[in-house]
Amino acid sequence: MNVNSDLFPCVRADIEELREGVVLLPGYCSTPELYKIVKRVLKFAPFRYMRTPGGRQMSVAITNCGSVGWLSDKNGYRYSEFDPLSQLAWPDMPPEFFELAKNAAAVAGYPDFEPDCCLVNCYSTEARLSAHQDKDELCFNHPIVSVSMGLSAIFKLYGTKRGGTALDIRLDDGDVLVFGGAARLAFHGVARVLARGPDGHQGLEFLPEQRINLTFRRAL
Ligand code: MD6
Ligand code: FE
């Protein structure tokens, strides 16, 4: 498939390996176009607040596209072919999404990455994502590709054991983070979403109050 894309690459700064396995592609994609595609996905599978297995409602609103989607409810975390809200299959992964994730992974050193799931997270400035490992996938040889849009966030990167001091990574609109290899099972979370500054630097005209993050995975 050849998707001619205005979405990437538009690199704002040098690509940087922040730690073994963690590669930041600053400003790698053009988010206005990406956001239009997100909105099409949302028509079929709107954002919703899921509950943790412990019964707490997450502050991050979630949806998915792809052949499977990530879920959390009282029965645990897992991937499912079906959206529990609609009982239908999740919307297909848009080809532009697939190409973006595949291309970013290749640039970061993973030429074989083919995502089957895109988890879409939506944060208000009050939302947080507590430290976790992404370990519901079948095989950890594949990286995770994370794309940030809208408001900036402070992403905390820990080691492969819980606790310790974190590396704080500011993720801005258009940044892509590729997370694999030695870091694939590192703990990480989102400590806070930064409100739009008075200079209007953070956030986007079309997404002034929120941060949206796409995480591409190979679940199966
Ligand atoms: C977020 N990201 O940035 C949440 N997981 O909103 C993640 O949880 C994540 O960015 C695995 C790999 C990269 C990520
Ligand atoms: Fe994660």
mmCIF file of C-alpha atoms and ligand atoms in Angstrom:
data_model
loop_
_atom_site.group_PDB
_atom_site.id
_atom_site.type_symbol
_atom_site.label_atom_id
_atom_site.label_comp_id
_atom_site.label_asym_id
_atom_site.label_seq_id
_atom_site.Cartn_x
_atom_site.Cartn_y
_atom_site.Cartn_z
ATOM 1 C CA MET A 1 0.000 0.000 0.000
ATOM 2 C CA ASN A 2 1.329 3.407 -0.850
ATOM 3 C CA VAL A 3 -0.351 6.133 1.076
ATOM 4 C CA ASN A 4 1.029 9.422 0.014
ATOM 5 C CA SER A 5 0.936 11.230 3.205
ATOM 6 C CA ASP A 6 1.184 14.822 4.246
ATOM 7 C CA LEU A 7 1.192 13.428 7.748
ATOM 8 C CA PHE A 8 4.880 12.680 8.102
ATOM 9 C CA PRO A 9 7.733 13.185 8.284
ATOM 10 C CA CYS A 10 7.990 16.772 9.336
ATOM 11 C CA VAL A 11 10.799 16.564 11.798
ATOM 12 C CA ARG A 12 11.114 19.600 14.052
ATOM 13 C CA ALA A 13 14.316 18.543 15.780
ATOM 14 C CA ASP A 14 16.814 15.716 15.763
ATOM 15 C CA ILE A 15 15.633 12.207 16.396
ATOM 16 C CA GLU A 16 16.957 11.204 19.774
ATOM 17 C CA GLU A 17 17.425 7.894 21.618
ATOM 18 C CA LEU A 18 16.486 9.016 25.121
ATOM 19 C CA ARG A 19 17.362 5.684 26.653
ATOM 20 C CA GLU A 20 18.089 2.257 25.227
ATOM 21 C CA GLY A 21 14.927 1.324 23.332
ATOM 22 C CA VAL A 22 13.204 4.704 23.629
ATOM 23 C CA VAL A 23 13.384 6.903 20.556
ATOM 24 C CA LEU A 24 11.766 10.344 20.296
ATOM 25 C CA LEU A 25 10.870 11.745 16.879
ATOM 26 C CA PRO A 26 10.080 15.369 17.729
ATOM 27 C CA GLY A 27 7.259 16.900 15.715
ATOM 28 C CA TYR A 28 7.280 13.948 13.352
ATOM 29 C CA CYS A 29 3.710 14.225 12.167
ATOM 30 C CA SER A 30 1.295 16.881 11.102
ATOM 31 C CA THR A 31 -1.596 16.675 13.514
ATOM 32 C CA PRO A 32 -4.361 18.723 11.820
ATOM 33 C CA GLU A 33 -4.685 15.997 9.158
ATOM 34 C CA LEU A 34 -4.307 13.271 11.724
ATOM 35 C CA TYR A 35 -7.052 14.764 13.865
ATOM 36 C CA LYS A 36 -9.528 14.672 10.967
ATOM 37 C CA ILE A 37 -8.930 10.942 10.737
ATOM 38 C CA VAL A 38 -9.339 10.531 14.496
ATOM 39 C CA LYS A 39 -12.738 12.200 14.253
ATOM 40 C CA ARG A 40 -13.865 9.650 11.660
ATOM 41 C CA VAL A 41 -12.903 6.830 14.026
ATOM 42 C CA LEU A 42 -14.818 8.530 16.851
ATOM 43 C CA LYS A 43 -18.060 8.471 14.847
ATOM 44 C CA PHE A 44 -17.990 4.680 14.965
ATOM 45 C CA ALA A 45 -16.316 4.202 18.319
ATOM 46 C CA PRO A 46 -16.674 7.240 20.599
ATOM 47 C CA PHE A 47 -14.475 7.926 23.598
ATOM 48 C CA ARG A 48 -15.653 6.324 26.819
ATOM 49 C CA TYR A 49 -14.338 6.036 30.380
ATOM 50 C CA MET A 50 -13.424 2.478 31.220
ATOM 51 C CA ARG A 51 -13.114 1.007 34.692
ATOM 52 C CA THR A 52 -10.015 -0.603 36.089
ATOM 53 C CA PRO A 53 -10.333 -4.221 37.293
ATOM 54 C CA GLY A 54 -10.414 -2.702 40.803
ATOM 55 C CA GLY A 55 -13.558 -0.730 39.890
ATOM 56 C CA ARG A 56 -12.128 2.795 39.559
ATOM 57 C CA GLN A 57 -13.133 4.890 36.591
ATOM 58 C CA MET A 58 -10.128 5.948 34.548
ATOM 59 C CA SER A 59 -9.678 9.705 34.044
ATOM 60 C CA VAL A 60 -8.446 9.093 30.494
ATOM 61 C CA ALA A 61 -11.195 8.492 27.903
ATOM 62 C CA ILE A 62 -10.423 5.654 25.509
ATOM 63 C CA THR A 63 -11.370 4.130 22.194
ATOM 64 C CA ASN A 64 -9.653 1.923 19.581
ATOM 65 C CA CYS A 65 -9.359 1.131 15.931
ATOM 66 C CA GLY A 66 -7.777 -1.874 14.290
ATOM 67 C CA SER A 67 -8.571 -5.587 14.220
ATOM 68 C CA VAL A 68 -8.510 -5.646 18.019
ATOM 69 C CA GLY A 69 -8.922 -3.027 20.730
ATOM 70 C CA TRP A 70 -7.608 -2.748 24.278
ATOM 71 C CA LEU A 71 -10.179 -2.966 27.075
ATOM 72 C CA SER A 72 -10.344 -2.675 30.808
ATOM 73 C CA ASP A 73 -13.273 -3.752 32.966
ATOM 74 C CA LYS A 74 -13.988 -5.773 36.093
ATOM 75 C CA ASN A 75 -12.669 -8.879 34.359
ATOM 76 C CA GLY A 76 -9.251 -7.377 33.699
ATOM 77 C CA TYR A 77 -7.208 -5.885 30.885
ATOM 78 C CA ARG A 78 -7.322 -7.536 27.488
ATOM 79 C CA TYR A 79 -7.673 -7.144 23.748
ATOM 80 C CA SER A 80 -10.997 -7.821 22.059
ATOM 81 C CA GLU A 81 -12.239 -7.856 18.474
ATOM 82 C CA PHE A 82 -15.433 -6.139 19.566
ATOM 83 C CA ASP A 83 -16.309 -2.755 20.959
ATOM 84 C CA PRO A 84 -18.370 -3.506 24.084
ATOM 85 C CA LEU A 85 -20.412 -0.311 23.555
ATOM 86 C CA SER A 86 -21.639 -1.167 20.053
ATOM 87 C CA GLN A 87 -21.001 -4.943 20.149
ATOM 88 C CA LEU A 88 -19.536 -4.414 16.680
ATOM 89 C CA ALA A 89 -15.992 -4.842 15.457
ATOM 90 C CA TRP A 90 -13.762 -1.844 16.160
ATOM 91 C CA PRO A 91 -13.391 0.491 13.170
ATOM 92 C CA ASP A 92 -10.620 -0.487 10.777
ATOM 93 C CA MET A 93 -7.275 1.095 11.287
ATOM 94 C CA PRO A 94 -7.079 3.946 8.747
ATOM 95 C CA PRO A 95 -4.261 3.265 6.256
ATOM 96 C CA GLU A 96 -2.678 6.626 7.084
ATOM 97 C CA PHE A 97 -2.396 5.536 10.728
ATOM 98 C CA PHE A 98 -0.842 2.223 9.782
ATOM 99 C CA GLU A 99 1.689 3.870 7.478
ATOM 100 C CA LEU A 100 2.619 6.493 10.044
ATOM 101 C CA ALA A 101 3.227 3.892 12.769
ATOM 102 C CA LYS A 102 5.086 1.542 10.443
ATOM 103 C CA ASN A 103 7.266 4.341 9.119
ATOM 104 C CA ALA A 104 8.089 5.757 12.570
ATOM 105 C CA ALA A 105 8.989 2.297 13.875
ATOM 106 C CA ALA A 106 11.256 1.699 10.874
ATOM 107 C CA VAL A 107 13.018 5.029 11.440
ATOM 108 C CA ALA A 108 13.593 3.988 15.057
ATOM 109 C CA GLY A 109 15.058 0.631 14.022
ATOM 110 C CA TYR A 110 12.032 -1.690 13.820
ATOM 111 C CA PRO A 111 11.465 -2.297 10.096
ATOM 112 C CA ASP A 112 8.987 -5.150 10.586
ATOM 113 C CA PHE A 113 6.432 -3.444 12.781
ATOM 114 C CA GLU A 114 2.837 -3.864 11.598
ATOM 115 C CA PRO A 115 0.331 -2.693 14.193
ATOM 116 C CA ASP A 116 -3.028 -4.423 14.575
ATOM 117 C CA CYS A 117 -4.356 -2.087 17.272
ATOM 118 C CA CYS A 118 -4.432 1.651 17.760
ATOM 119 C CA LEU A 119 -5.505 2.633 21.251
ATOM 120 C CA VAL A 120 -6.722 6.236 21.299
ATOM 121 C CA ASN A 121 -6.466 8.067 24.619
ATOM 122 C CA CYS A 122 -8.036 11.448 25.381
ATOM 123 C CA TYR A 123 -6.869 13.613 28.293
ATOM 124 C CA SER A 124 -8.320 16.755 29.802
ATOM 125 C CA THR A 125 -5.918 18.787 31.934
ATOM 126 C CA GLU A 126 -7.222 16.831 34.975
ATOM 127 C CA ALA A 127 -6.517 13.390 33.533
ATOM 128 C CA ARG A 128 -3.614 11.184 34.614
ATOM 129 C CA LEU A 129 -2.376 7.775 33.631
ATOM 130 C CA SER A 130 -0.751 5.956 36.518
ATOM 131 C CA ALA A 131 2.464 3.993 36.055
ATOM 132 C CA HIS A 132 1.963 0.739 34.203
ATOM 133 C CA GLN A 133 3.626 -1.741 31.893
ATOM 134 C CA ASP A 134 2.133 -2.563 28.505
ATOM 135 C CA LYS A 135 2.103 -6.330 28.792
ATOM 136 C CA ASP A 136 -1.236 -7.519 27.422
ATOM 137 C CA GLU A 137 0.288 -8.165 23.990
ATOM 138 C CA LEU A 138 1.355 -11.641 22.883
ATOM 139 C CA CYS A 139 4.911 -10.782 21.874
ATOM 140 C CA PHE A 140 7.185 -8.110 23.290
ATOM 141 C CA ASN A 141 9.606 -8.116 20.356
ATOM 142 C CA HIS A 142 7.410 -5.528 18.701
ATOM 143 C CA PRO A 143 7.743 -1.921 19.827
ATOM 144 C CA ILE A 144 4.888 0.424 20.709
ATOM 145 C CA VAL A 145 4.581 3.609 18.716
ATOM 146 C CA SER A 146 2.989 6.538 20.498
ATOM 147 C CA VAL A 147 1.789 9.720 18.766
ATOM 148 C CA SER A 148 0.868 12.848 20.728
ATOM 149 C CA MET A 149 -1.568 15.545 19.626
ATOM 150 C CA GLY A 150 -2.882 18.741 21.193
ATOM 151 C CA LEU A 151 -1.775 19.794 24.674
ATOM 152 C CA SER A 152 1.669 18.753 25.869
ATOM 153 C CA ALA A 153 2.145 16.193 28.626
ATOM 154 C CA ILE A 154 4.809 15.070 31.051
ATOM 155 C CA PHE A 155 5.467 11.404 30.354
ATOM 156 C CA LYS A 156 7.250 9.510 33.139
ATOM 157 C CA LEU A 157 9.577 6.724 32.160
ATOM 158 C CA TYR A 158 10.734 4.319 34.890
ATOM 159 C CA GLY A 159 12.751 1.116 34.723
ATOM 160 C CA THR A 160 11.439 -2.404 34.310
ATOM 161 C CA LYS A 161 10.743 -2.642 38.057
ATOM 162 C CA ARG A 162 8.069 -0.546 39.715
ATOM 163 C CA GLY A 163 9.231 2.629 41.447
ATOM 164 C CA GLY A 164 12.526 4.479 41.371
ATOM 165 C CA THR A 165 13.109 7.829 39.783
ATOM 166 C CA ALA A 166 11.570 8.578 36.445
ATOM 167 C CA LEU A 167 12.953 10.215 33.371
ATOM 168 C CA ASP A 168 10.491 13.015 32.563
ATOM 169 C CA ILE A 169 9.803 13.390 28.866
ATOM 170 C CA ARG A 170 7.718 16.295 27.608
ATOM 171 C CA LEU A 171 5.580 15.103 24.740
ATOM 172 C CA ASP A 172 4.363 17.890 22.459
ATOM 173 C CA ASP A 173 1.921 18.009 19.604
ATOM 174 C CA GLY A 174 3.213 15.925 16.698
ATOM 175 C CA ASP A 175 5.831 14.047 18.704
ATOM 176 C CA VAL A 176 6.220 10.330 18.119
ATOM 177 C CA LEU A 177 7.779 8.092 20.762
ATOM 178 C CA VAL A 178 8.907 4.595 19.853
ATOM 179 C CA PHE A 179 9.221 2.286 22.810
ATOM 180 C CA GLY A 180 10.808 -1.101 22.340
ATOM 181 C CA GLY A 181 13.763 -3.373 22.932
ATOM 182 C CA ALA A 182 15.207 -3.058 26.427
ATOM 183 C CA ALA A 183 12.489 -0.541 27.326
ATOM 184 C CA ARG A 184 9.506 -2.486 26.039
ATOM 185 C CA LEU A 185 8.424 -3.530 29.527
ATOM 186 C CA ALA A 186 9.469 -0.348 31.299
ATOM 187 C CA PHE A 187 6.919 1.228 33.633
ATOM 188 C CA HIS A 188 5.575 4.537 32.385
ATOM 189 C CA GLY A 189 2.690 6.926 32.888
ATOM 190 C CA VAL A 190 1.382 10.402 32.214
ATOM 191 C CA ALA A 191 1.878 12.623 35.264
ATOM 192 C CA ARG A 192 0.124 15.662 33.900
ATOM 193 C CA VAL A 193 -1.176 17.438 30.872
ATOM 194 C CA LEU A 194 0.036 21.016 30.570
ATOM 195 C CA ALA A 195 -2.618 23.693 30.171
ATOM 196 C CA ARG A 196 -2.283 25.899 27.165
ATOM 197 C CA GLY A 197 0.214 28.655 27.828
ATOM 198 C CA PRO A 198 -0.626 32.352 27.461
ATOM 199 C CA ASP A 199 1.470 32.487 24.297
ATOM 200 C CA GLY A 200 -0.783 29.834 22.787
ATOM 201 C CA HIS A 201 2.262 27.738 22.075
ATOM 202 C CA GLN A 202 0.856 24.499 23.372
ATOM 203 C CA GLY A 203 -2.322 22.981 22.093
ATOM 204 C CA LEU A 204 -3.895 23.529 18.759
ATOM 205 C CA GLU A 205 -6.666 25.658 17.407
ATOM 206 C CA PHE A 206 -8.737 22.558 16.810
ATOM 207 C CA LEU A 207 -7.745 20.816 20.022
ATOM 208 C CA PRO A 208 -7.267 23.595 22.572
ATOM 209 C CA GLU A 209 -8.275 21.800 25.766
ATOM 210 C CA GLN A 210 -7.216 18.218 25.271
ATOM 211 C CA ARG A 211 -4.380 15.876 24.582
ATOM 212 C CA ILE A 212 -4.970 12.900 22.329
ATOM 213 C CA ASN A 213 -2.482 10.071 22.193
ATOM 214 C CA LEU A 214 -2.469 7.219 19.717
ATOM 215 C CA THR A 215 -0.585 4.095 20.799
ATOM 216 C CA PHE A 216 -0.007 1.561 18.095
ATOM 217 C CA ARG A 217 0.572 -2.013 19.137
ATOM 218 C CA ARG A 218 0.968 -5.440 17.717
ATOM 219 C CA ALA A 219 -1.385 -7.216 20.104
ATOM 220 C CA LEU A 220 -1.718 -10.642 18.443
HETATM 221 C C1 MD6 B 1 0.111 8.365 26.636
HETATM 222 N N1 MD6 B 1 1.046 6.209 26.564
HETATM 223 O O1 MD6 B 1 1.150 8.842 26.208
HETATM 224 C C2 MD6 B 1 0.058 6.968 27.138
HETATM 225 N N2 MD6 B 1 2.493 2.986 26.453
HETATM 226 O O2 MD6 B 1 -0.920 8.988 26.707
HETATM 227 C C3 MD6 B 1 1.346 4.964 26.947
HETATM 228 O O3 MD6 B 1 0.799 4.415 27.862
HETATM 229 C C4 MD6 B 1 2.406 4.287 26.228
HETATM 230 O O4 MD6 B 1 3.188 6.251 25.134
HETATM 231 C C5 MD6 B 1 3.463 2.303 25.879
HETATM 232 C C6 MD6 B 1 4.364 2.877 25.032
HETATM 233 C C7 MD6 B 1 4.298 4.216 24.766
HETATM 234 C C8 MD6 B 1 3.291 4.949 25.368
HETATM 235 FE FE FE B 2 1.376 2.376 28.123
#
